C-alpha positions as a printed NumPy array, in Angstrom:
array([[  3.02 ,   6.472, -15.814],
       [  5.316,   5.63 , -12.941],
       [  4.293,   7.132,  -9.617],
       [  6.292,  10.324,  -9.26 ],
       [  8.46 ,  10.885,  -6.207],
       [  9.313,  14.315,  -4.857],
       [ 11.991,  14.973,  -2.217],
       [ 11.835,  18.086,  -0.055],
       [ 15.029,  18.04 ,   2.062],
       [ 15.655,  20.452,   4.895],
       [ 18.71 ,  22.009,   3.28 ],
       [ 19.694,  24.235,   6.186],
       [ 19.738,  21.404,   8.712],
       [ 21.929,  18.963,   6.758],
       [ 24.838,  18.805,   9.181],
       [ 22.594,  18.089,  12.167],
       [ 20.476,  15.62 ,  10.198],
       [ 23.482,  13.714,   8.853],
       [ 24.694,  13.133,  12.408],
       [ 21.274,  11.783,  13.386],
       [ 21.173,   9.739,  10.208],
       [ 24.351,   7.871,  11.102],
       [ 22.934,   7.008,  14.517],
       [ 19.676,   5.699,  13.059],
       [ 21.053,   3.825,  10.037],
       [ 20.51 ,   0.409,  11.58 ],
       [ 16.837,   1.145,  12.193],
       [ 15.976,   2.49 ,   8.76 ],
       [ 15.157,  -0.64 ,   6.706],
       [ 12.246,  -1.801,   8.846],
       [ 10.972,   1.727,   9.308],
       [ 10.633,   2.132,   5.576],
       [  7.801,  -0.435,   5.406],
       [  4.843,   0.737,   3.385],
       [  6.108,   4.224,   2.664],
       [  6.18 ,   3.459,  -1.052],
       [  2.808,   1.816,  -0.748],
       [  1.595,   5.253,   0.096],
       [ -1.936,   4.191,  -0.4  ],
       [ -2.97 ,   3.697,   3.129],
       [ -6.182,   5.131,   4.414],
       [ -8.112,   4.595,   7.657],
       [-11.379,   6.248,   6.627],
       [-13.893,   3.469,   5.883],
       [-16.084,   4.685,   3.006],
       [-18.797,   2.193,   3.97 ],
       [-19.377,   3.537,   7.475],
       [-22.053,   5.92 ,   6.22 ],
       [-23.51 ,   3.516,   3.667],
       [-22.275,   2.059,   0.411],
       [-20.627,   4.55 ,  -1.948],
       [-22.218,   5.292,  -5.256],
       [-20.452,   4.122,  -8.378],
       [-19.376,   7.088, -10.51 ],
       [-20.644,   7.619, -14.005],
       [-19.43 ,   6.105, -17.243],
       [-16.266,   8.191, -17.246],
       [-14.839,   5.855, -14.565],
       [-11.238,   6.556, -13.548],
       [ -9.624,   9.745, -14.689],
       [ -6.822,   8.14 , -16.708],
       [ -6.376,  11.124, -18.966],
       [ -5.899,  10.274, -22.606],
       [ -4.916,   6.648, -21.985],
       [ -8.223,   5.374, -23.331],
       [ -9.114,   8.203, -25.703],
       [ -8.044,   6.494, -28.93 ],
       [-10.262,   4.11 , -30.882],
       [ -7.647,   1.382, -30.489],
       [ -7.661,   1.671, -26.696],
       [-11.444,   1.739, -26.625],
       [-11.475,  -1.502, -28.585],
       [ -9.025,  -3.056, -26.129],
       [-11.21 ,  -1.946, -23.246],
       [-14.254,  -3.53 , -24.913],
       [-12.306,  -6.795, -25.259],
       [-11.322,  -6.499, -21.622],
       [-14.936,  -6.03 , -20.544],
       [-16.036,  -9.118, -22.487],
       [-13.22 , -11.205, -21.046],
       [-13.953,  -9.977, -17.552],
       [-17.639, -10.84 , -17.857],
       [-16.789, -14.499, -18.439],
       [-13.993, -14.591, -15.849],
       [-16.144, -12.894, -13.228],
       [-18.844, -15.537, -13.506],
       [-16.302, -18.329, -13.146],
       [-14.662, -16.719, -10.133],
       [-17.994, -16.183,  -8.396],
       [-18.968, -19.798,  -9.   ],
       [-15.715, -21.666,  -8.445],
       [-13.048, -19.606,  -6.74 ],
       [-14.358, -16.628,  -4.788],
       [-18.13 , -16.697,  -4.128],
       [-17.829, -13.746,  -1.71 ],
       [-16.763, -11.642,  -4.684],
       [-20.373, -10.446,  -5.034],
       [-19.892,  -8.487,  -1.784],
       [-16.34 ,  -7.307,  -2.477],
       [-16.138,  -3.52 ,  -3.062],
       [-12.934,  -3.906,  -5.052],
       [-14.845,  -5.77 ,  -7.764],
       [-18.169,  -3.952,  -7.511],
       [-17.353,  -0.251,  -7.072],
       [-16.394,   1.394, -10.37 ],
       [-15.799,  -1.763, -12.412],
       [-14.811,   0.174, -15.507],
       [-12.107,   1.983, -13.566],
       [-10.875,  -1.349, -12.214],
       [-10.536,  -2.802, -15.712],
       [ -8.795,   0.327, -16.975],
       [ -6.238,   0.208, -14.163],
       [ -5.377,  -3.452, -14.727],
       [ -5.243,  -3.033, -18.469],
       [ -2.915,  -0.038, -18.191],
       [ -0.737,  -1.85 , -15.625],
       [ -0.473,  -4.807, -18.024],
       [  0.732,  -2.545, -20.849],
       [ -2.618,  -2.991, -22.628],
       [ -2.317,  -6.748, -22.908],
       [ -5.881,  -7.98 , -22.314],
       [ -4.856, -11.563, -21.562],
       [ -2.25 , -10.479, -19.037],
       [ -4.694,  -8.078, -17.381],
       [ -7.268, -10.846, -16.941],
       [ -4.626, -13.175, -15.498],
       [ -3.692, -10.478, -12.993],
       [ -7.321,  -9.897, -12.026],
       [ -7.805, -13.608, -11.392],
       [ -4.666, -13.677,  -9.241],
       [ -5.957, -10.702,  -7.265],
       [ -9.311, -12.409,  -6.656],
       [ -7.527, -15.513,  -5.321],
       [ -5.233, -13.4  ,  -3.154],
       [ -8.152, -11.421,  -1.703],
       [ -9.85 , -14.632,  -0.683],
       [ -6.653, -16.028,   0.863],
       [ -5.88 , -12.75 ,   2.651],
       [ -9.504, -12.47 ,   3.874],
       [ -9.729,  -8.876,   2.698],
       [-13.458,  -8.572,   3.395],
       [-12.749,  -8.817,   7.116],
       [-11.367,  -5.288,   6.855],
       [-14.931,  -4.016,   6.404],
       [-16.082,  -5.532,   9.673],
       [-17.088,  -2.952,  12.279],
       [-14.128,  -2.21 ,  14.543],
       [-11.54 ,  -3.892,  12.31 ],
       [ -9.288,  -0.839,  12.068],
       [ -9.25 ,  -0.211,  15.808],
       [ -8.446,  -3.869,  16.399],
       [ -5.586,  -3.989,  13.893],
       [ -4.011,  -0.732,  15.056],
       [ -4.085,  -1.599,  18.755],
       [ -1.018,  -2.965,  20.511],
       [ -3.3  ,  -5.012,  22.757],
       [ -5.208,  -6.834,  20.007],
       [ -2.54 ,  -6.767,  17.26 ],
       [  0.876,  -6.606,  18.971],
       [  3.615,  -5.031,  16.91 ],
       [  1.328,  -3.281,  14.409],
       [  3.426,  -0.083,  14.658],
       [  1.325,   1.873,  12.155],
       [  2.467,   5.413,  11.418],
       [  0.314,   6.583,   8.491],
       [ -3.371,   7.262,   7.955],
       [ -5.993,   9.009,   5.883],
       [ -5.398,  12.75 ,   5.956],
       [ -9.172,  13.251,   5.516],
       [ -8.266,  15.989,   3.032],
       [ -8.153,  16.305,  -0.758],
       [ -5.583,  17.775,  -3.12 ],
       [ -6.421,  20.538,  -5.596],
       [ -7.697,  17.936,  -8.054],
       [-10.13 ,  16.549,  -5.508],
       [ -8.157,  13.368,  -4.941],
       [ -7.465,  11.866,  -1.493],
       [ -4.051,  11.669,   0.074],
       [ -2.548,   9.889,   3.044],
       [  0.015,  11.26 ,   5.476],
       [  2.567,   9.574,   7.689],
       [  5.425,  10.219,  10.091],
       [  7.997,   7.483,   9.612],
       [  9.742,   7.814,  12.946],
       [  6.628,   6.92 ,  14.9  ],
       [  7.326,   3.314,  13.822],
       [  9.398,   1.336,  16.321],
       [ 11.617,  -1.27 ,  14.564],
       [ 12.268,  -2.979,  17.902],
       [  8.564,  -3.76 ,  18.353],
       [  7.257,  -4.288,  14.813],
       [  5.751,  -7.709,  14.132],
       [  6.231,  -8.305,  10.388],
       [  2.902,  -9.994,   9.628],
       [  0.817,  -7.966,  12.087],
       [  2.201,  -4.753,  10.611],
       [  1.552,  -5.965,   7.08 ],
       [ -1.995,  -7.001,   7.977],
       [ -2.725,  -3.521,   9.348],
       [ -0.961,  -1.842,   6.441],
       [ -2.981,  -3.678,   3.822],
       [ -6.141,  -2.501,   5.572],
       [ -5.204,   1.065,   4.791],
       [ -4.171,   0.111,   1.241],
       [ -7.577,  -1.47 ,   0.818],
       [ -9.661,   1.422,   2.094],
       [ -7.595,   3.846,   0.02 ],
       [ -8.304,   1.766,  -3.084],
       [-12.037,   1.79 ,  -2.41 ],
       [-11.973,   5.524,  -1.771],
       [-10.117,   6.199,  -5.025],
       [-12.495,   3.949,  -6.97 ],
       [-15.653,   5.428,  -5.482],
       [-14.533,   9.009,  -6.203],
       [-13.473,   8.162,  -9.759],
       [-10.997,  11.049, -10.06 ],
       [ -7.789,   9.091, -10.411],
       [ -5.033,   7.9  ,  -8.068],
       [ -4.359,   9.324,  -4.65 ],
       [ -1.107,  10.591,  -3.164],
       [  0.976,  10.02 ,  -0.071],
       [  3.006,  12.47 ,   2.032],
       [  5.629,  10.91 ,   4.3  ],
       [  7.588,  13.002,   6.783],
       [ 10.915,  11.322,   7.51 ],
       [ 12.049,  13.968,   9.978],
       [ 12.366,  13.689,  13.732],
       [  9.252,  13.428,  15.883],
       [  9.276,  15.362,  19.127],
       [  7.016,  13.052,  21.096],
       [  6.321,   9.354,  21.592],
       [  3.512,   7.836,  19.54 ],
       [  0.282,   7.114,  21.413],
       [ -1.979,   5.606,  18.731],
       [ -0.172,   2.628,  17.176],
       [  3.459,   3.487,  16.498],
       [  5.402,   3.504,  19.791],
       [  8.607,   5.267,  18.715],
       [  9.384,   8.965,  18.57 ],
       [ 11.584,  11.6  ,  20.166],
       [ 15.33 ,  11.261,  19.601],
       [ 15.961,   7.737,  20.818],
       [ 18.001,   5.403,  18.573],
       [ 16.117,   2.211,  17.609],
       [ 17.687,  -0.999,  16.336],
       [ 15.731,  -3.797,  14.632],
       [ 18.349,  -6.311,  15.803],
       [ 16.605,  -6.085,  19.178],
       [ 13.25 ,  -7.093,  17.675],
       [ 11.982, -10.193,  19.545],
       [  9.585, -11.189,  16.747],
       [ 12.404, -11.635,  14.254],
       [ 14.458, -13.511,  16.839],
       [ 11.556, -15.917,  17.451],
       [ 11.111, -16.652,  13.731],
       [  7.783, -14.827,  13.375],
       [  8.651, -13.913,   9.808],
       [  8.016, -17.533,   8.832],
       [  5.897, -19.218,  11.489],
       [  3.321, -16.405,  11.827],
       [  2.51 , -16.163,   8.106],
       [ -1.275, -16.296,   7.576],
       [ -1.037, -19.324,   5.253],
       [  1.398, -21.443,   3.29 ],
       [  0.122, -19.842,   0.08 ],
       [  0.818, -16.32 ,   1.334],
       [  4.244, -17.378,   2.625],
       [  5.   , -18.858,  -0.783],
       [  4.023, -15.63 ,  -2.521],
       [  5.748, -13.145,  -0.216],
       [  8.503, -15.211,   1.368],
       [  9.731, -15.185,   4.954],
       [  9.68 , -11.698,   6.494],
       [ 12.815, -11.927,   8.592],
       [ 14.069,  -8.346,   8.325],
       [ 12.939,  -4.842,   7.527],
       [ 13.685,  -4.896,   3.825],
       [ 11.838,  -8.215,   3.434],
       [  8.751,  -6.633,   4.994],
       [  9.075,  -3.579,   2.775],
       [  9.459,  -5.734,  -0.32 ],
       [  6.355,  -7.736,   0.636],
       [  4.343,  -4.531,   0.974],
       [  5.524,  -3.308,  -2.416],
       [  4.758,  -6.705,  -3.961],
       [  1.17 ,  -6.577,  -2.694],
       [  0.734,  -3.048,  -3.997],
       [  2.243,  -3.851,  -7.393],
       [  0.247,  -7.013,  -7.954],
       [ -3.086,  -6.266,  -6.346],
       [ -3.542,  -2.479,  -6.169],
       [ -2.275,  -1.077,  -9.49 ],
       [ -3.053,   2.53 , -10.307],
       [ -4.118,   3.514,  -6.792],
       [ -1.275,   5.926,  -5.985],
       [  0.139,   8.481,  -8.386],
       [  2.517,  10.608,  -6.314],
       [  4.655,  10.193,  -3.207],
       [  6.139,  13.183,  -1.388],
       [  9.042,  12.715,   1.052],
       [  9.591,  15.502,   3.583],
       [ 12.868,  16.101,   5.425],
       [ 14.702,  13.34 ,   3.556],
       [ 18.403,  12.774,   4.201],
       [ 21.294,  10.882,   2.608],
       [ 20.618,   7.646,   4.52 ],
       [ 17.073,   7.614,   3.24 ],
       [ 18.261,   8.415,  -0.269],
       [ 20.61 ,   5.419,  -0.184],
       [ 17.794,   3.094,   0.866],
       [ 15.471,   4.619,  -1.716],
       [ 17.937,   3.748,  -4.485],
       [ 17.418,   0.091,  -3.524],
       [ 13.696,  -0.248,  -2.888],
       [ 12.626,   2.049,  -5.732],
       [ 13.776,  -0.675,  -8.146],
       [ 11.039,  -2.954,  -6.823],
       [  8.237,  -0.591,  -7.826],
       [  6.356,  -1.34 , -11.039],
       [  5.59 ,   1.36 , -13.602],
       [  1.929,   1.401, -12.535]])
């Protein structure tokens, strides 16, 4: 089912918020990066040793695989994956043997891709192969290197990261993890499109591994869009009541959206990231294609009419799963 979205506006502050909204309209598109992705966690589940794979129940996908017909499809998927996995390990992605995405809760992985492919086994296998190739090209395993998160979130080592969301380190009532973010910590005047995306995918990745290792179903994301009363001091450098404008961003002006892409293949897949909505669309594309079924719910706090207008656009890019 499509990830549900819940808006919790501050009804009694609408007049004041609408005035602020008009002042910040120019900054909104870039600030929206990754909020739909919602799957971004900093907690590395491998810091204290490799997680244990859950039992045969795998992901908690409710009744999706309860019928005999779906069980038969899943069996076909498992057979197809067995052959594809061997080929990928031999020809395309030898490091796959050490990749948590393909080794932690394999049954849950196959269920997620099958559900996201509308129970078309062939399509699900094609998507899994594409994900394996993308993970190699993106060098995802580097995220598990000691100190990777600190490096990617630092302005000194990864200029323009401007991260504003993280693992809440808490669970919902169903025992599932959720992330939390404060949108206005992100500074659209300082955000480097590819550096931000690189850091953002790190949190997508660790969220995915956390969800898989727990085996209780997709996580959630809570994003506060309201004003922040202080300047960020971790990664995001915005805050307070200052008006930010992405037209002042030096990285866009210097053509970083094209020339700083990690590879020609990645640039071909995601396109040139020359503005805020392009960066947001790239983040959603990565989530749709390579992290299906990882987030189930997104909660927006203190939303306003400007945000609602932008949401009407970018929500169309989100796949059902």
